[in-house]
Coordinates of C-alpha atoms and ligand atoms in Angstrom, one line a residue:
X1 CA -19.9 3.7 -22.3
X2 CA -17.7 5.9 -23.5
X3 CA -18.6 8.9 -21.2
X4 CA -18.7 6.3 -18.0
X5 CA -15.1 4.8 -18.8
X6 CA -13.7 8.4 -19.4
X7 CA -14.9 9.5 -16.0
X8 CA -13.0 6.6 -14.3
X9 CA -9.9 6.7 -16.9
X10 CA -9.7 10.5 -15.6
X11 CA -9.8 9.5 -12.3
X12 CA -7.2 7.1 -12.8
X13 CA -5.1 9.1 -14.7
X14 CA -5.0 11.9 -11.8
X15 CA -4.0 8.8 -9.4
X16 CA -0.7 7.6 -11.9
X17 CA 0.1 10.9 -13.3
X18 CA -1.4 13.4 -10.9
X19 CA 2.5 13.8 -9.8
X20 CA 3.2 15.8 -6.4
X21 CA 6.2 17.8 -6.5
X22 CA 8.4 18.9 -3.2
X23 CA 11.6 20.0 -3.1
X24 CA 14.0 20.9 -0.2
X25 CA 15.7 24.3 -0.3
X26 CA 17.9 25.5 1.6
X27 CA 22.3 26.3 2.6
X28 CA 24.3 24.0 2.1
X29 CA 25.2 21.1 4.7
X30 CA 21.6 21.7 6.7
X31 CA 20.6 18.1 5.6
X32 CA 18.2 18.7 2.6
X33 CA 19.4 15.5 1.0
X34 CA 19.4 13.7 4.0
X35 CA 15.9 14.9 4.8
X36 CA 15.0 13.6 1.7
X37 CA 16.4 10.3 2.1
X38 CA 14.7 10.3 5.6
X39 CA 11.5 10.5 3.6
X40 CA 12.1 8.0 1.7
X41 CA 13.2 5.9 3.9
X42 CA 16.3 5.1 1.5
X43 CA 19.6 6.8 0.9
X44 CA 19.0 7.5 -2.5
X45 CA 20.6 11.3 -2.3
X46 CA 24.1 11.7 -2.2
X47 CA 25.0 13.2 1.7
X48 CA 27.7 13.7 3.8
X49 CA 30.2 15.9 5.9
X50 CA 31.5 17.6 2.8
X51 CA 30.6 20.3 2.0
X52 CA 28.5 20.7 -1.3
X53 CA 28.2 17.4 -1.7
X54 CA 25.2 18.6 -4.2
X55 CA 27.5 20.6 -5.6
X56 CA 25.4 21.8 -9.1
X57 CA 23.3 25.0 -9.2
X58 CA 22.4 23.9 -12.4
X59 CA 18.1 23.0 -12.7
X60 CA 18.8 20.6 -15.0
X61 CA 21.5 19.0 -12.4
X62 CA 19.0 18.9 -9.9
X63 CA 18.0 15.1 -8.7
X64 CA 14.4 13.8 -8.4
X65 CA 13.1 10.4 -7.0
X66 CA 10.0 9.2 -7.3
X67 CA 8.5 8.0 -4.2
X68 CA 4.9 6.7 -6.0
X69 CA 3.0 9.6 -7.3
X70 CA 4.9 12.2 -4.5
X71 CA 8.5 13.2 -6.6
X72 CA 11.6 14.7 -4.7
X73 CA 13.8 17.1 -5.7
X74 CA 17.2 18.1 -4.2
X75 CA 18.6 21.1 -4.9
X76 CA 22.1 22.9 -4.4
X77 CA 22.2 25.0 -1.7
X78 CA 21.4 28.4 -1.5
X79 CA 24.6 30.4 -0.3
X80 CA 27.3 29.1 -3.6
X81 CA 24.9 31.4 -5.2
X82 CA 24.2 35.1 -4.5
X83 CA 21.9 37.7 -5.5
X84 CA 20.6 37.5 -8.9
X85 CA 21.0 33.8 -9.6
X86 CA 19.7 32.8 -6.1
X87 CA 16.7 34.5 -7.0
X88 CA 16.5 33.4 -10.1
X89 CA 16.7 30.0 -8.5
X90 CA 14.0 31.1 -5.9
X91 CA 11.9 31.7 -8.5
X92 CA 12.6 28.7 -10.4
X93 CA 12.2 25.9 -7.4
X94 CA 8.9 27.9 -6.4
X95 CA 7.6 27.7 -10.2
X96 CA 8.3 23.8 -10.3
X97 CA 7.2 22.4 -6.8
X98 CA 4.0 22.0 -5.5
X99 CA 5.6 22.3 -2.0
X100 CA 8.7 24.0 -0.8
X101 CA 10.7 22.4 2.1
X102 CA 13.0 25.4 3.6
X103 CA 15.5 23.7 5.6
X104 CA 17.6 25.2 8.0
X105 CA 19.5 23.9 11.0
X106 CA 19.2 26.4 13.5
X107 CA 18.0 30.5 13.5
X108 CA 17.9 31.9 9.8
X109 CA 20.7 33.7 8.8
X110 CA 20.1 37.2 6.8
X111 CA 20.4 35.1 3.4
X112 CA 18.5 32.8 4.6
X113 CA 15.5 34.8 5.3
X114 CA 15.7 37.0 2.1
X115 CA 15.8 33.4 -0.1
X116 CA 12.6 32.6 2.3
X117 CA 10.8 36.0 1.3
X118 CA 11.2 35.3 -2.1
X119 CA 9.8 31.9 -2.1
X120 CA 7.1 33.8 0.1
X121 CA 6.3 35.7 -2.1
X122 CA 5.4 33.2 -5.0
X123 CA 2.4 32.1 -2.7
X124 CA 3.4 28.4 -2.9
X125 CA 2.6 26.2 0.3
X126 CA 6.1 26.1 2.0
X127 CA 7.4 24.6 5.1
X128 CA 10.1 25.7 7.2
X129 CA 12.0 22.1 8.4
X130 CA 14.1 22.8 12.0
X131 CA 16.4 20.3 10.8
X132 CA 19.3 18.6 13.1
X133 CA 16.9 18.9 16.2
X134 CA 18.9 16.1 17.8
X135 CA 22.1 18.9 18.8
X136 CA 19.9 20.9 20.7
X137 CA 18.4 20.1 24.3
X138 CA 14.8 20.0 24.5
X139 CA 14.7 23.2 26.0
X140 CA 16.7 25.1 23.5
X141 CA 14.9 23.7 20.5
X142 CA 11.8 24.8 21.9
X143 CA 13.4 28.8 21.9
X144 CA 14.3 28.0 18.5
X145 CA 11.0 27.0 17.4
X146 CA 9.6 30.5 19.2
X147 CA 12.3 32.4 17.5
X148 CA 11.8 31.1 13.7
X149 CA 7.8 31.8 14.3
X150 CA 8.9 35.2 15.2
X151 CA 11.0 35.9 12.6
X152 CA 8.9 34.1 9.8
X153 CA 5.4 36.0 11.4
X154 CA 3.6 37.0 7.9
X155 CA 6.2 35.0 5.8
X156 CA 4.2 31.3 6.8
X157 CA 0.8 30.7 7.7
X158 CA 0.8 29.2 11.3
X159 CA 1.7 25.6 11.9
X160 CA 4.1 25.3 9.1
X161 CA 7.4 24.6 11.4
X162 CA 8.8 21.8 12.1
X163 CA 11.3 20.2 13.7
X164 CA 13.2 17.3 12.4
X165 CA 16.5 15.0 13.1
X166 CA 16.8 13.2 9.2
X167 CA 20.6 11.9 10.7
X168 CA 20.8 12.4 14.4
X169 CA 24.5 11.6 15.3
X170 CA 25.6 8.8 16.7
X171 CA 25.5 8.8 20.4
X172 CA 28.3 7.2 22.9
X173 CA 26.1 4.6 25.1
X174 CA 27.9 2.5 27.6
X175 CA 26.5 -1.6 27.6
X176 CA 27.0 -3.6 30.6
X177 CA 26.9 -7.7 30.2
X178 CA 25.6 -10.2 32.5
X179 CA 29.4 -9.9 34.0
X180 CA 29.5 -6.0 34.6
X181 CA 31.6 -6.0 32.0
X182 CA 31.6 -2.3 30.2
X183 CA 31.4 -1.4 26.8
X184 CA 31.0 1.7 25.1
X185 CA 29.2 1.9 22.0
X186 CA 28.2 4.3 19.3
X187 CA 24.4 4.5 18.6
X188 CA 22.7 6.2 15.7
X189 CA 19.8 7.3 17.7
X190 CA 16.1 7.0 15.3
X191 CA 15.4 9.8 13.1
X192 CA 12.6 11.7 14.0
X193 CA 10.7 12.8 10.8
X194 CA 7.1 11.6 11.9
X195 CA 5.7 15.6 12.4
X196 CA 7.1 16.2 9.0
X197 CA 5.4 13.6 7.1
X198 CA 2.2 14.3 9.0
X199 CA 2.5 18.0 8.2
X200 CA 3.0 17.1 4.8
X201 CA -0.2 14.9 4.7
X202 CA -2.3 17.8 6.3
X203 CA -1.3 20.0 3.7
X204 CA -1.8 17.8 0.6
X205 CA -5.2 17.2 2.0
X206 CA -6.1 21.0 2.6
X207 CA -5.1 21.4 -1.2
X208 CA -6.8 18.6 -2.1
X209 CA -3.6 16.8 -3.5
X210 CA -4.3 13.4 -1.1
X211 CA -5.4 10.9 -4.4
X212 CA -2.0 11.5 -6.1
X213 CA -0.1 11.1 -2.2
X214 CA -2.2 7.5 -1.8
X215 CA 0.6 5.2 -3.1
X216 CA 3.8 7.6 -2.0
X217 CA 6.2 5.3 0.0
X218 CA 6.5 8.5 2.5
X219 CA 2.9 7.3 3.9
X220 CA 3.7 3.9 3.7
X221 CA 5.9 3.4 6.8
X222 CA 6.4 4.9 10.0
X223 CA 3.5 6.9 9.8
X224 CA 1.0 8.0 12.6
X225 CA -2.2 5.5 13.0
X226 CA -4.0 8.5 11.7
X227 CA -2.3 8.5 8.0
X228 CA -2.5 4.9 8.2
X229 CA -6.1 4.9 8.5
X230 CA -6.6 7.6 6.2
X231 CA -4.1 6.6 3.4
X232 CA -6.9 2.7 3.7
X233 CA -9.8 4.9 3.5
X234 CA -9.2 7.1 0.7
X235 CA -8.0 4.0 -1.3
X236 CA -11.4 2.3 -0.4
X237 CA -13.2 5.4 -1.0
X238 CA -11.4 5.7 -4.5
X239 CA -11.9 2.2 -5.1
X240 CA -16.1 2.2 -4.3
X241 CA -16.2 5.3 -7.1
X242 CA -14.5 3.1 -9.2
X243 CA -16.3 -0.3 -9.2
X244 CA -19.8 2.0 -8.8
X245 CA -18.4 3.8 -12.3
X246 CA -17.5 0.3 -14.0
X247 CA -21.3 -1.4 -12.7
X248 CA -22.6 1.4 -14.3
X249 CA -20.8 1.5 -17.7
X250 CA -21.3 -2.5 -17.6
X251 CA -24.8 -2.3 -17.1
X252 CA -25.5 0.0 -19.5
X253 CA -23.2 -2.0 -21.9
X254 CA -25.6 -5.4 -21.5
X255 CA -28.7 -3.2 -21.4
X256 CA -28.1 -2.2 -24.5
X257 CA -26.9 -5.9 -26.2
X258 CA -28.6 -8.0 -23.8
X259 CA -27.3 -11.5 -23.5
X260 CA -28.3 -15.0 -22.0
X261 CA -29.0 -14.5 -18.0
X262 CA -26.7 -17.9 -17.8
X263 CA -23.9 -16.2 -19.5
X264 CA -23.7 -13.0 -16.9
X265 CA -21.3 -14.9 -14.9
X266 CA -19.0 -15.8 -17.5
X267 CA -19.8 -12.4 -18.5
X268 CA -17.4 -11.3 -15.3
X269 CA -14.5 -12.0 -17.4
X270 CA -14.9 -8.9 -19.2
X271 CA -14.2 -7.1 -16.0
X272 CA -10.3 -7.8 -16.2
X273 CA -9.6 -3.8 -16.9
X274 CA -12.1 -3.5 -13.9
X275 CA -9.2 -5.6 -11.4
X276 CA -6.5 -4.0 -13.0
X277 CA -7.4 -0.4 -11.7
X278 CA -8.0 -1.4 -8.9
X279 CA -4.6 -3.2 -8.3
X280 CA -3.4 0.2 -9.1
X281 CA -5.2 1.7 -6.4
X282 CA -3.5 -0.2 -4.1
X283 CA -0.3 0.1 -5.5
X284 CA -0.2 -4.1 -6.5
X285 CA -0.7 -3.9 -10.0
X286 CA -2.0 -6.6 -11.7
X287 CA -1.2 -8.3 -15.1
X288 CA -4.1 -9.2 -17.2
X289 CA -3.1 -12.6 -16.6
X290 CA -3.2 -12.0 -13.5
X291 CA -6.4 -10.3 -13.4
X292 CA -8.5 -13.1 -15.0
X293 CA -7.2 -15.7 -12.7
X294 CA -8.5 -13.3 -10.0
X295 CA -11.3 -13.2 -11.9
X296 CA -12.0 -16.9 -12.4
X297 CA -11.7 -17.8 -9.0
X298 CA -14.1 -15.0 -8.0
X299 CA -16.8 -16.4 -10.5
X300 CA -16.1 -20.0 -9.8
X301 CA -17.2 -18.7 -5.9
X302 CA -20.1 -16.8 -7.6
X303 CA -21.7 -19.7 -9.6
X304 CA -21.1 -21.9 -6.4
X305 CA -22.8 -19.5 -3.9
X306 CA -25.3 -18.3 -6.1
X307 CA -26.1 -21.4 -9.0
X308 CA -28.3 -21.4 -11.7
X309 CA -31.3 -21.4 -9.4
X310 CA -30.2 -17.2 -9.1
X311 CA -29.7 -16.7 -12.7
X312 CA -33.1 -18.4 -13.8
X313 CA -34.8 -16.1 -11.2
X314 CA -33.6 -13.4 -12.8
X315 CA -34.3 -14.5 -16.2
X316 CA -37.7 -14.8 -15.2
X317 CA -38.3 -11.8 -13.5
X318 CA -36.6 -10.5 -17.1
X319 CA -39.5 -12.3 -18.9
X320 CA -42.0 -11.3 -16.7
X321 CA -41.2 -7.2 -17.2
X322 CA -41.0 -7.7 -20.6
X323 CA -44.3 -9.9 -20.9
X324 CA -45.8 -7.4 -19.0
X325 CA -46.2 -5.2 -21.8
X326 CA -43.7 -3.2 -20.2
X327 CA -41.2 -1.3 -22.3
X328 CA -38.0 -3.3 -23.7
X329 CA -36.0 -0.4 -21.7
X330 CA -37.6 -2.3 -18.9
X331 CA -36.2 -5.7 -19.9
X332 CA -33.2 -4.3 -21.0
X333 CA -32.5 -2.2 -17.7
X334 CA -33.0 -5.4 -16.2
X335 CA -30.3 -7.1 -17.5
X336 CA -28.2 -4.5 -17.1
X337 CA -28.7 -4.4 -13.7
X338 CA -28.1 -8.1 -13.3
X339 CA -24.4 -7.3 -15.0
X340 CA -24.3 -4.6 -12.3
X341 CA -24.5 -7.0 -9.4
X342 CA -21.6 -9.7 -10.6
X343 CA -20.0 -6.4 -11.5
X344 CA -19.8 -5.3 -7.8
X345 CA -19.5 -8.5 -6.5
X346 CA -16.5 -9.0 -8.9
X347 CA -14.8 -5.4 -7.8
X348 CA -15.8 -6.1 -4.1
X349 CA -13.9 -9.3 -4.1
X350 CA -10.8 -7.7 -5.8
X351 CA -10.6 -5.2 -3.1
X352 CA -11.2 -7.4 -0.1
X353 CA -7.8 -9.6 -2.2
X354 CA -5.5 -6.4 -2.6
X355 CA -6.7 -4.7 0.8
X356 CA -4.8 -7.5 2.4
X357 CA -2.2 -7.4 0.2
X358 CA -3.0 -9.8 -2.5
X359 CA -4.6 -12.7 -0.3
X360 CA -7.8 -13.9 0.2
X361 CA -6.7 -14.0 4.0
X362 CA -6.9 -17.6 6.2
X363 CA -10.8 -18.4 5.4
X364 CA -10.0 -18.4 1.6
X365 CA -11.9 -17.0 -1.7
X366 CA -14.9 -19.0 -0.7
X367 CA -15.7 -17.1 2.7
X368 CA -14.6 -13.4 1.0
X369 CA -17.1 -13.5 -1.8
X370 CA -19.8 -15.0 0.9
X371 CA -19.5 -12.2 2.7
X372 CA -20.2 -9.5 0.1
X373 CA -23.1 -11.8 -1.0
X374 CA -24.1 -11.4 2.6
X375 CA -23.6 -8.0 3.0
X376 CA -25.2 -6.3 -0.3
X377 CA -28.7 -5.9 -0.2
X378 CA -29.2 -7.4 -3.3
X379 CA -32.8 -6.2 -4.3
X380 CA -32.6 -2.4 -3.3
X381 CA -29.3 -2.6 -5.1
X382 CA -30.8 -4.2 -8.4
X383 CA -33.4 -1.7 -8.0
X384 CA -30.7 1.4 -7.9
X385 CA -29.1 0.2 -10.6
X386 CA -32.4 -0.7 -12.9
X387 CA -32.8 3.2 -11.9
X388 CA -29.6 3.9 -13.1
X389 CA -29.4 2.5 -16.4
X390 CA -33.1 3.5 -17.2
X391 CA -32.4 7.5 -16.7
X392 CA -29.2 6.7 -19.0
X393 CA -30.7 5.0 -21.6
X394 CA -33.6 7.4 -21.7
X395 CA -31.0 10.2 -22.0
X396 CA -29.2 8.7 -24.9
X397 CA -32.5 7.7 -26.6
X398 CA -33.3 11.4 -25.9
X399 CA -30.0 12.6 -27.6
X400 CA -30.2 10.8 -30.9
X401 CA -33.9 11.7 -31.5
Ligands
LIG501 N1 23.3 15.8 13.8 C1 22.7 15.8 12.7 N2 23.4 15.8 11.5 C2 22.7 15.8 10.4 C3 21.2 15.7 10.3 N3 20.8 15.7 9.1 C4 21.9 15.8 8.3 N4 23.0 15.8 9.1 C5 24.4 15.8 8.6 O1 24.7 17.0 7.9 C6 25.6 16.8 6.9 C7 25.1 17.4 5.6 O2 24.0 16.7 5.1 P1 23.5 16.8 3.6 O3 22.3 16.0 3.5 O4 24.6 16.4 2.7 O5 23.2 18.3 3.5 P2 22.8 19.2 2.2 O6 24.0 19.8 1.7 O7 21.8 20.2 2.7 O8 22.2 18.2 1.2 C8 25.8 15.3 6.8 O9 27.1 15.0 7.4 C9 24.7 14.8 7.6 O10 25.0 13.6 8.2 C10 20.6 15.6 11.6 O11 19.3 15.6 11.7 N5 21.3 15.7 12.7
LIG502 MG1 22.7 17.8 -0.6

């Protein structure tokens, strides 16, 4: 049991403390905590026309926000401090992040690109952020764009520019009513941060860094139908290893203290920790309150759909291994395997509930847990997990002798 649950608590751990951290470098007034905020989605770093409005160089002044399991950091810019100390600082962002954001707001100055060969050189994955797109005509920024892969050619690997507008300007646009009456109007035209994030994304999955990223608020929102999907598919992914970890541990669990076939339903209650890992997968946790409600109405479905007629079958076909003359590994795997099925029947339900955001949808609990019934083929399933819990129990037989 032990080994089983440790294998998913280290799983889970990576997913609540696996922390990602970026931070944005960069001069001062190019938009780094406006970027940031961008990301976010929330103005939660101080910005604004003044200059230095991040005004310490101090680390230990530096601001993080956590947006769930991704942390930013804002930094002072780079040009209040000169050689020595803005390397040391090079050298200190580069040691703490996981991902450098070099913002600029136009061509690199000569500071700029010697801060940006530093950070080179400490081999951490870095991106260069065109920020303030939104002053330049299309045409321009694209010369930019050619200019900065010039003059970063060795210093970033290819596809590791882009081009953002984290507070376009507000933009004069002239309204004319029913009447032909004009007005003018200032417009804050959208902020365009959509490459970023999905750069971002890329990365963290090329590094392998995607299960900490599931429940950041940057790949909540606004993000392409391609993050989206993946962002649901990891989570289901993470959530199958899960519930297949928590079957196993279970089964193994009643295979070795067998109890009453009747009671295996009742028996789901003991999967409360099982529903609150999972709410935390989906970023909904769960109170253990909550969790056993969940968990009531599942069973309540269970016992419905499947009766007692199901339980004595299996009690039978329990009796009938064991009466065999088969081994009492046999009978034991057995029942195990029974506690296995409500298992995954209990963790499928949970997930169907938080994949649509805590609701059991318009056809109710009833129709949910139908479904999985439905879909699970219950024997071969029985039989894998029968499989399962023999090899482990064999093994730990095999250990103590
Ligand atoms: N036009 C334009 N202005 C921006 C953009 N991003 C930031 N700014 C402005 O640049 C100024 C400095 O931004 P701030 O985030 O404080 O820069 P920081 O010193 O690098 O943190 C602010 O007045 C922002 O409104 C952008 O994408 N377009
Ligand atoms: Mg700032």
């Amino acid at each position: 049991m032990a080994d089983e649950l440790g294998q998913v608590q280290t799983m889970l751990d990576k997913l609540e403390y696996g922390h990602i951290h970026i931070a944005a470098f960069g001069r001062v007034g190019v938009g780094k905590s406006a970027l940031l905020n961008a990301l976010l989605g929330e103005r939660r770093f101080s910005s604004g026309p003044l200059h230095g409005e991040t005004k310490r160089a101090d680390i230990a002044a530096w601001q993080a926000q956590d947006a769930g399991g991704i942390y930013l950091i804002d930094t002072p810019g780079i040009n209040e401090v000169e050689g020595e100390a803005r390397e040391r600082l090079a050298h200190e962002v580069a040691g703490r992040a996981d991902l450098v954001l070099f913002v600029v707001e136009g061509d690199l100055s000569s500071s700029e690109l010697a801060a940006l060969r530093l950070l080179a050189a400490e081999h951490r994955p870095m991106l260069l952020v065109f920020n303030k797109a939104d002053r330049y005509t299309r045409s321009d920024r694209a010369l930019l764009l050619t200019t900065l892969t010039e003059r970063t050619a060795g210093l970033l690997p290819a596809g590791r520019i882009v081009a953002t507008s984290a507070d376009p300007a507000e933009q004069l646009v002239v309204q004319v009513d029913e009447a032909g009456q004009e007005t003018e109007l200032l417009r804050q035209p959208p902020q365009q941060v959509a490459d970023l994030k999905e750069t971002l994304w890329n990365i963290l999955e090329a590094e392998g860094k995607t299960l900490s990223a599931l429940n950041a608020s940057l790949f909540a929102g606004q993000v392409s139908d391609r993050i989206a999907r993946r962002v649901i598919e990891l989570k289901k992914e993470l959530a199958d290893k899960v519930v297949r970890n928590w079957c196993l541990a279970k089964g193994v669990v009643v295979g070795l203290n067998p109890i009453p076939v009747a009671d295996l339903i009742g028996a789901a209650a003991v999967d409360a920790s099982l529903v609150i890992h999972l709410s935390r997968i989906y970023g909904l946790p769960m109170s253990r309150h909550e969790a056993g409600q969940l968990i009531r109405t599942i069973g309540y479905q269970m016992a419905l759909l499947m009766g007692t007629v199901w339980a004595i079958h299996f009690l039978s076909a329990a009796l009938k291994a064991g009466s065999g003359g088969l081994s009492t590994f046999l009978t034991a795997a057995t029942q195990g395997a029974v506690a296995w099925y409500t298992t995954y029947v209990v963790g499928q339900a949970a997930r169907r509930y938080l994949e649509q955001g805590k609701s059991w949808g318009e056809q109710g609990p009833k129709r949910v847990v139908s479904e999985i019934l439905a879909s699970v083929d219950r024997e071969s399933l029985l039989a894998e997990a029968r499989e399962e819990i023999l090899a482990r129990l064999r093994r730990d037989k095999a250990q103590k002798e």
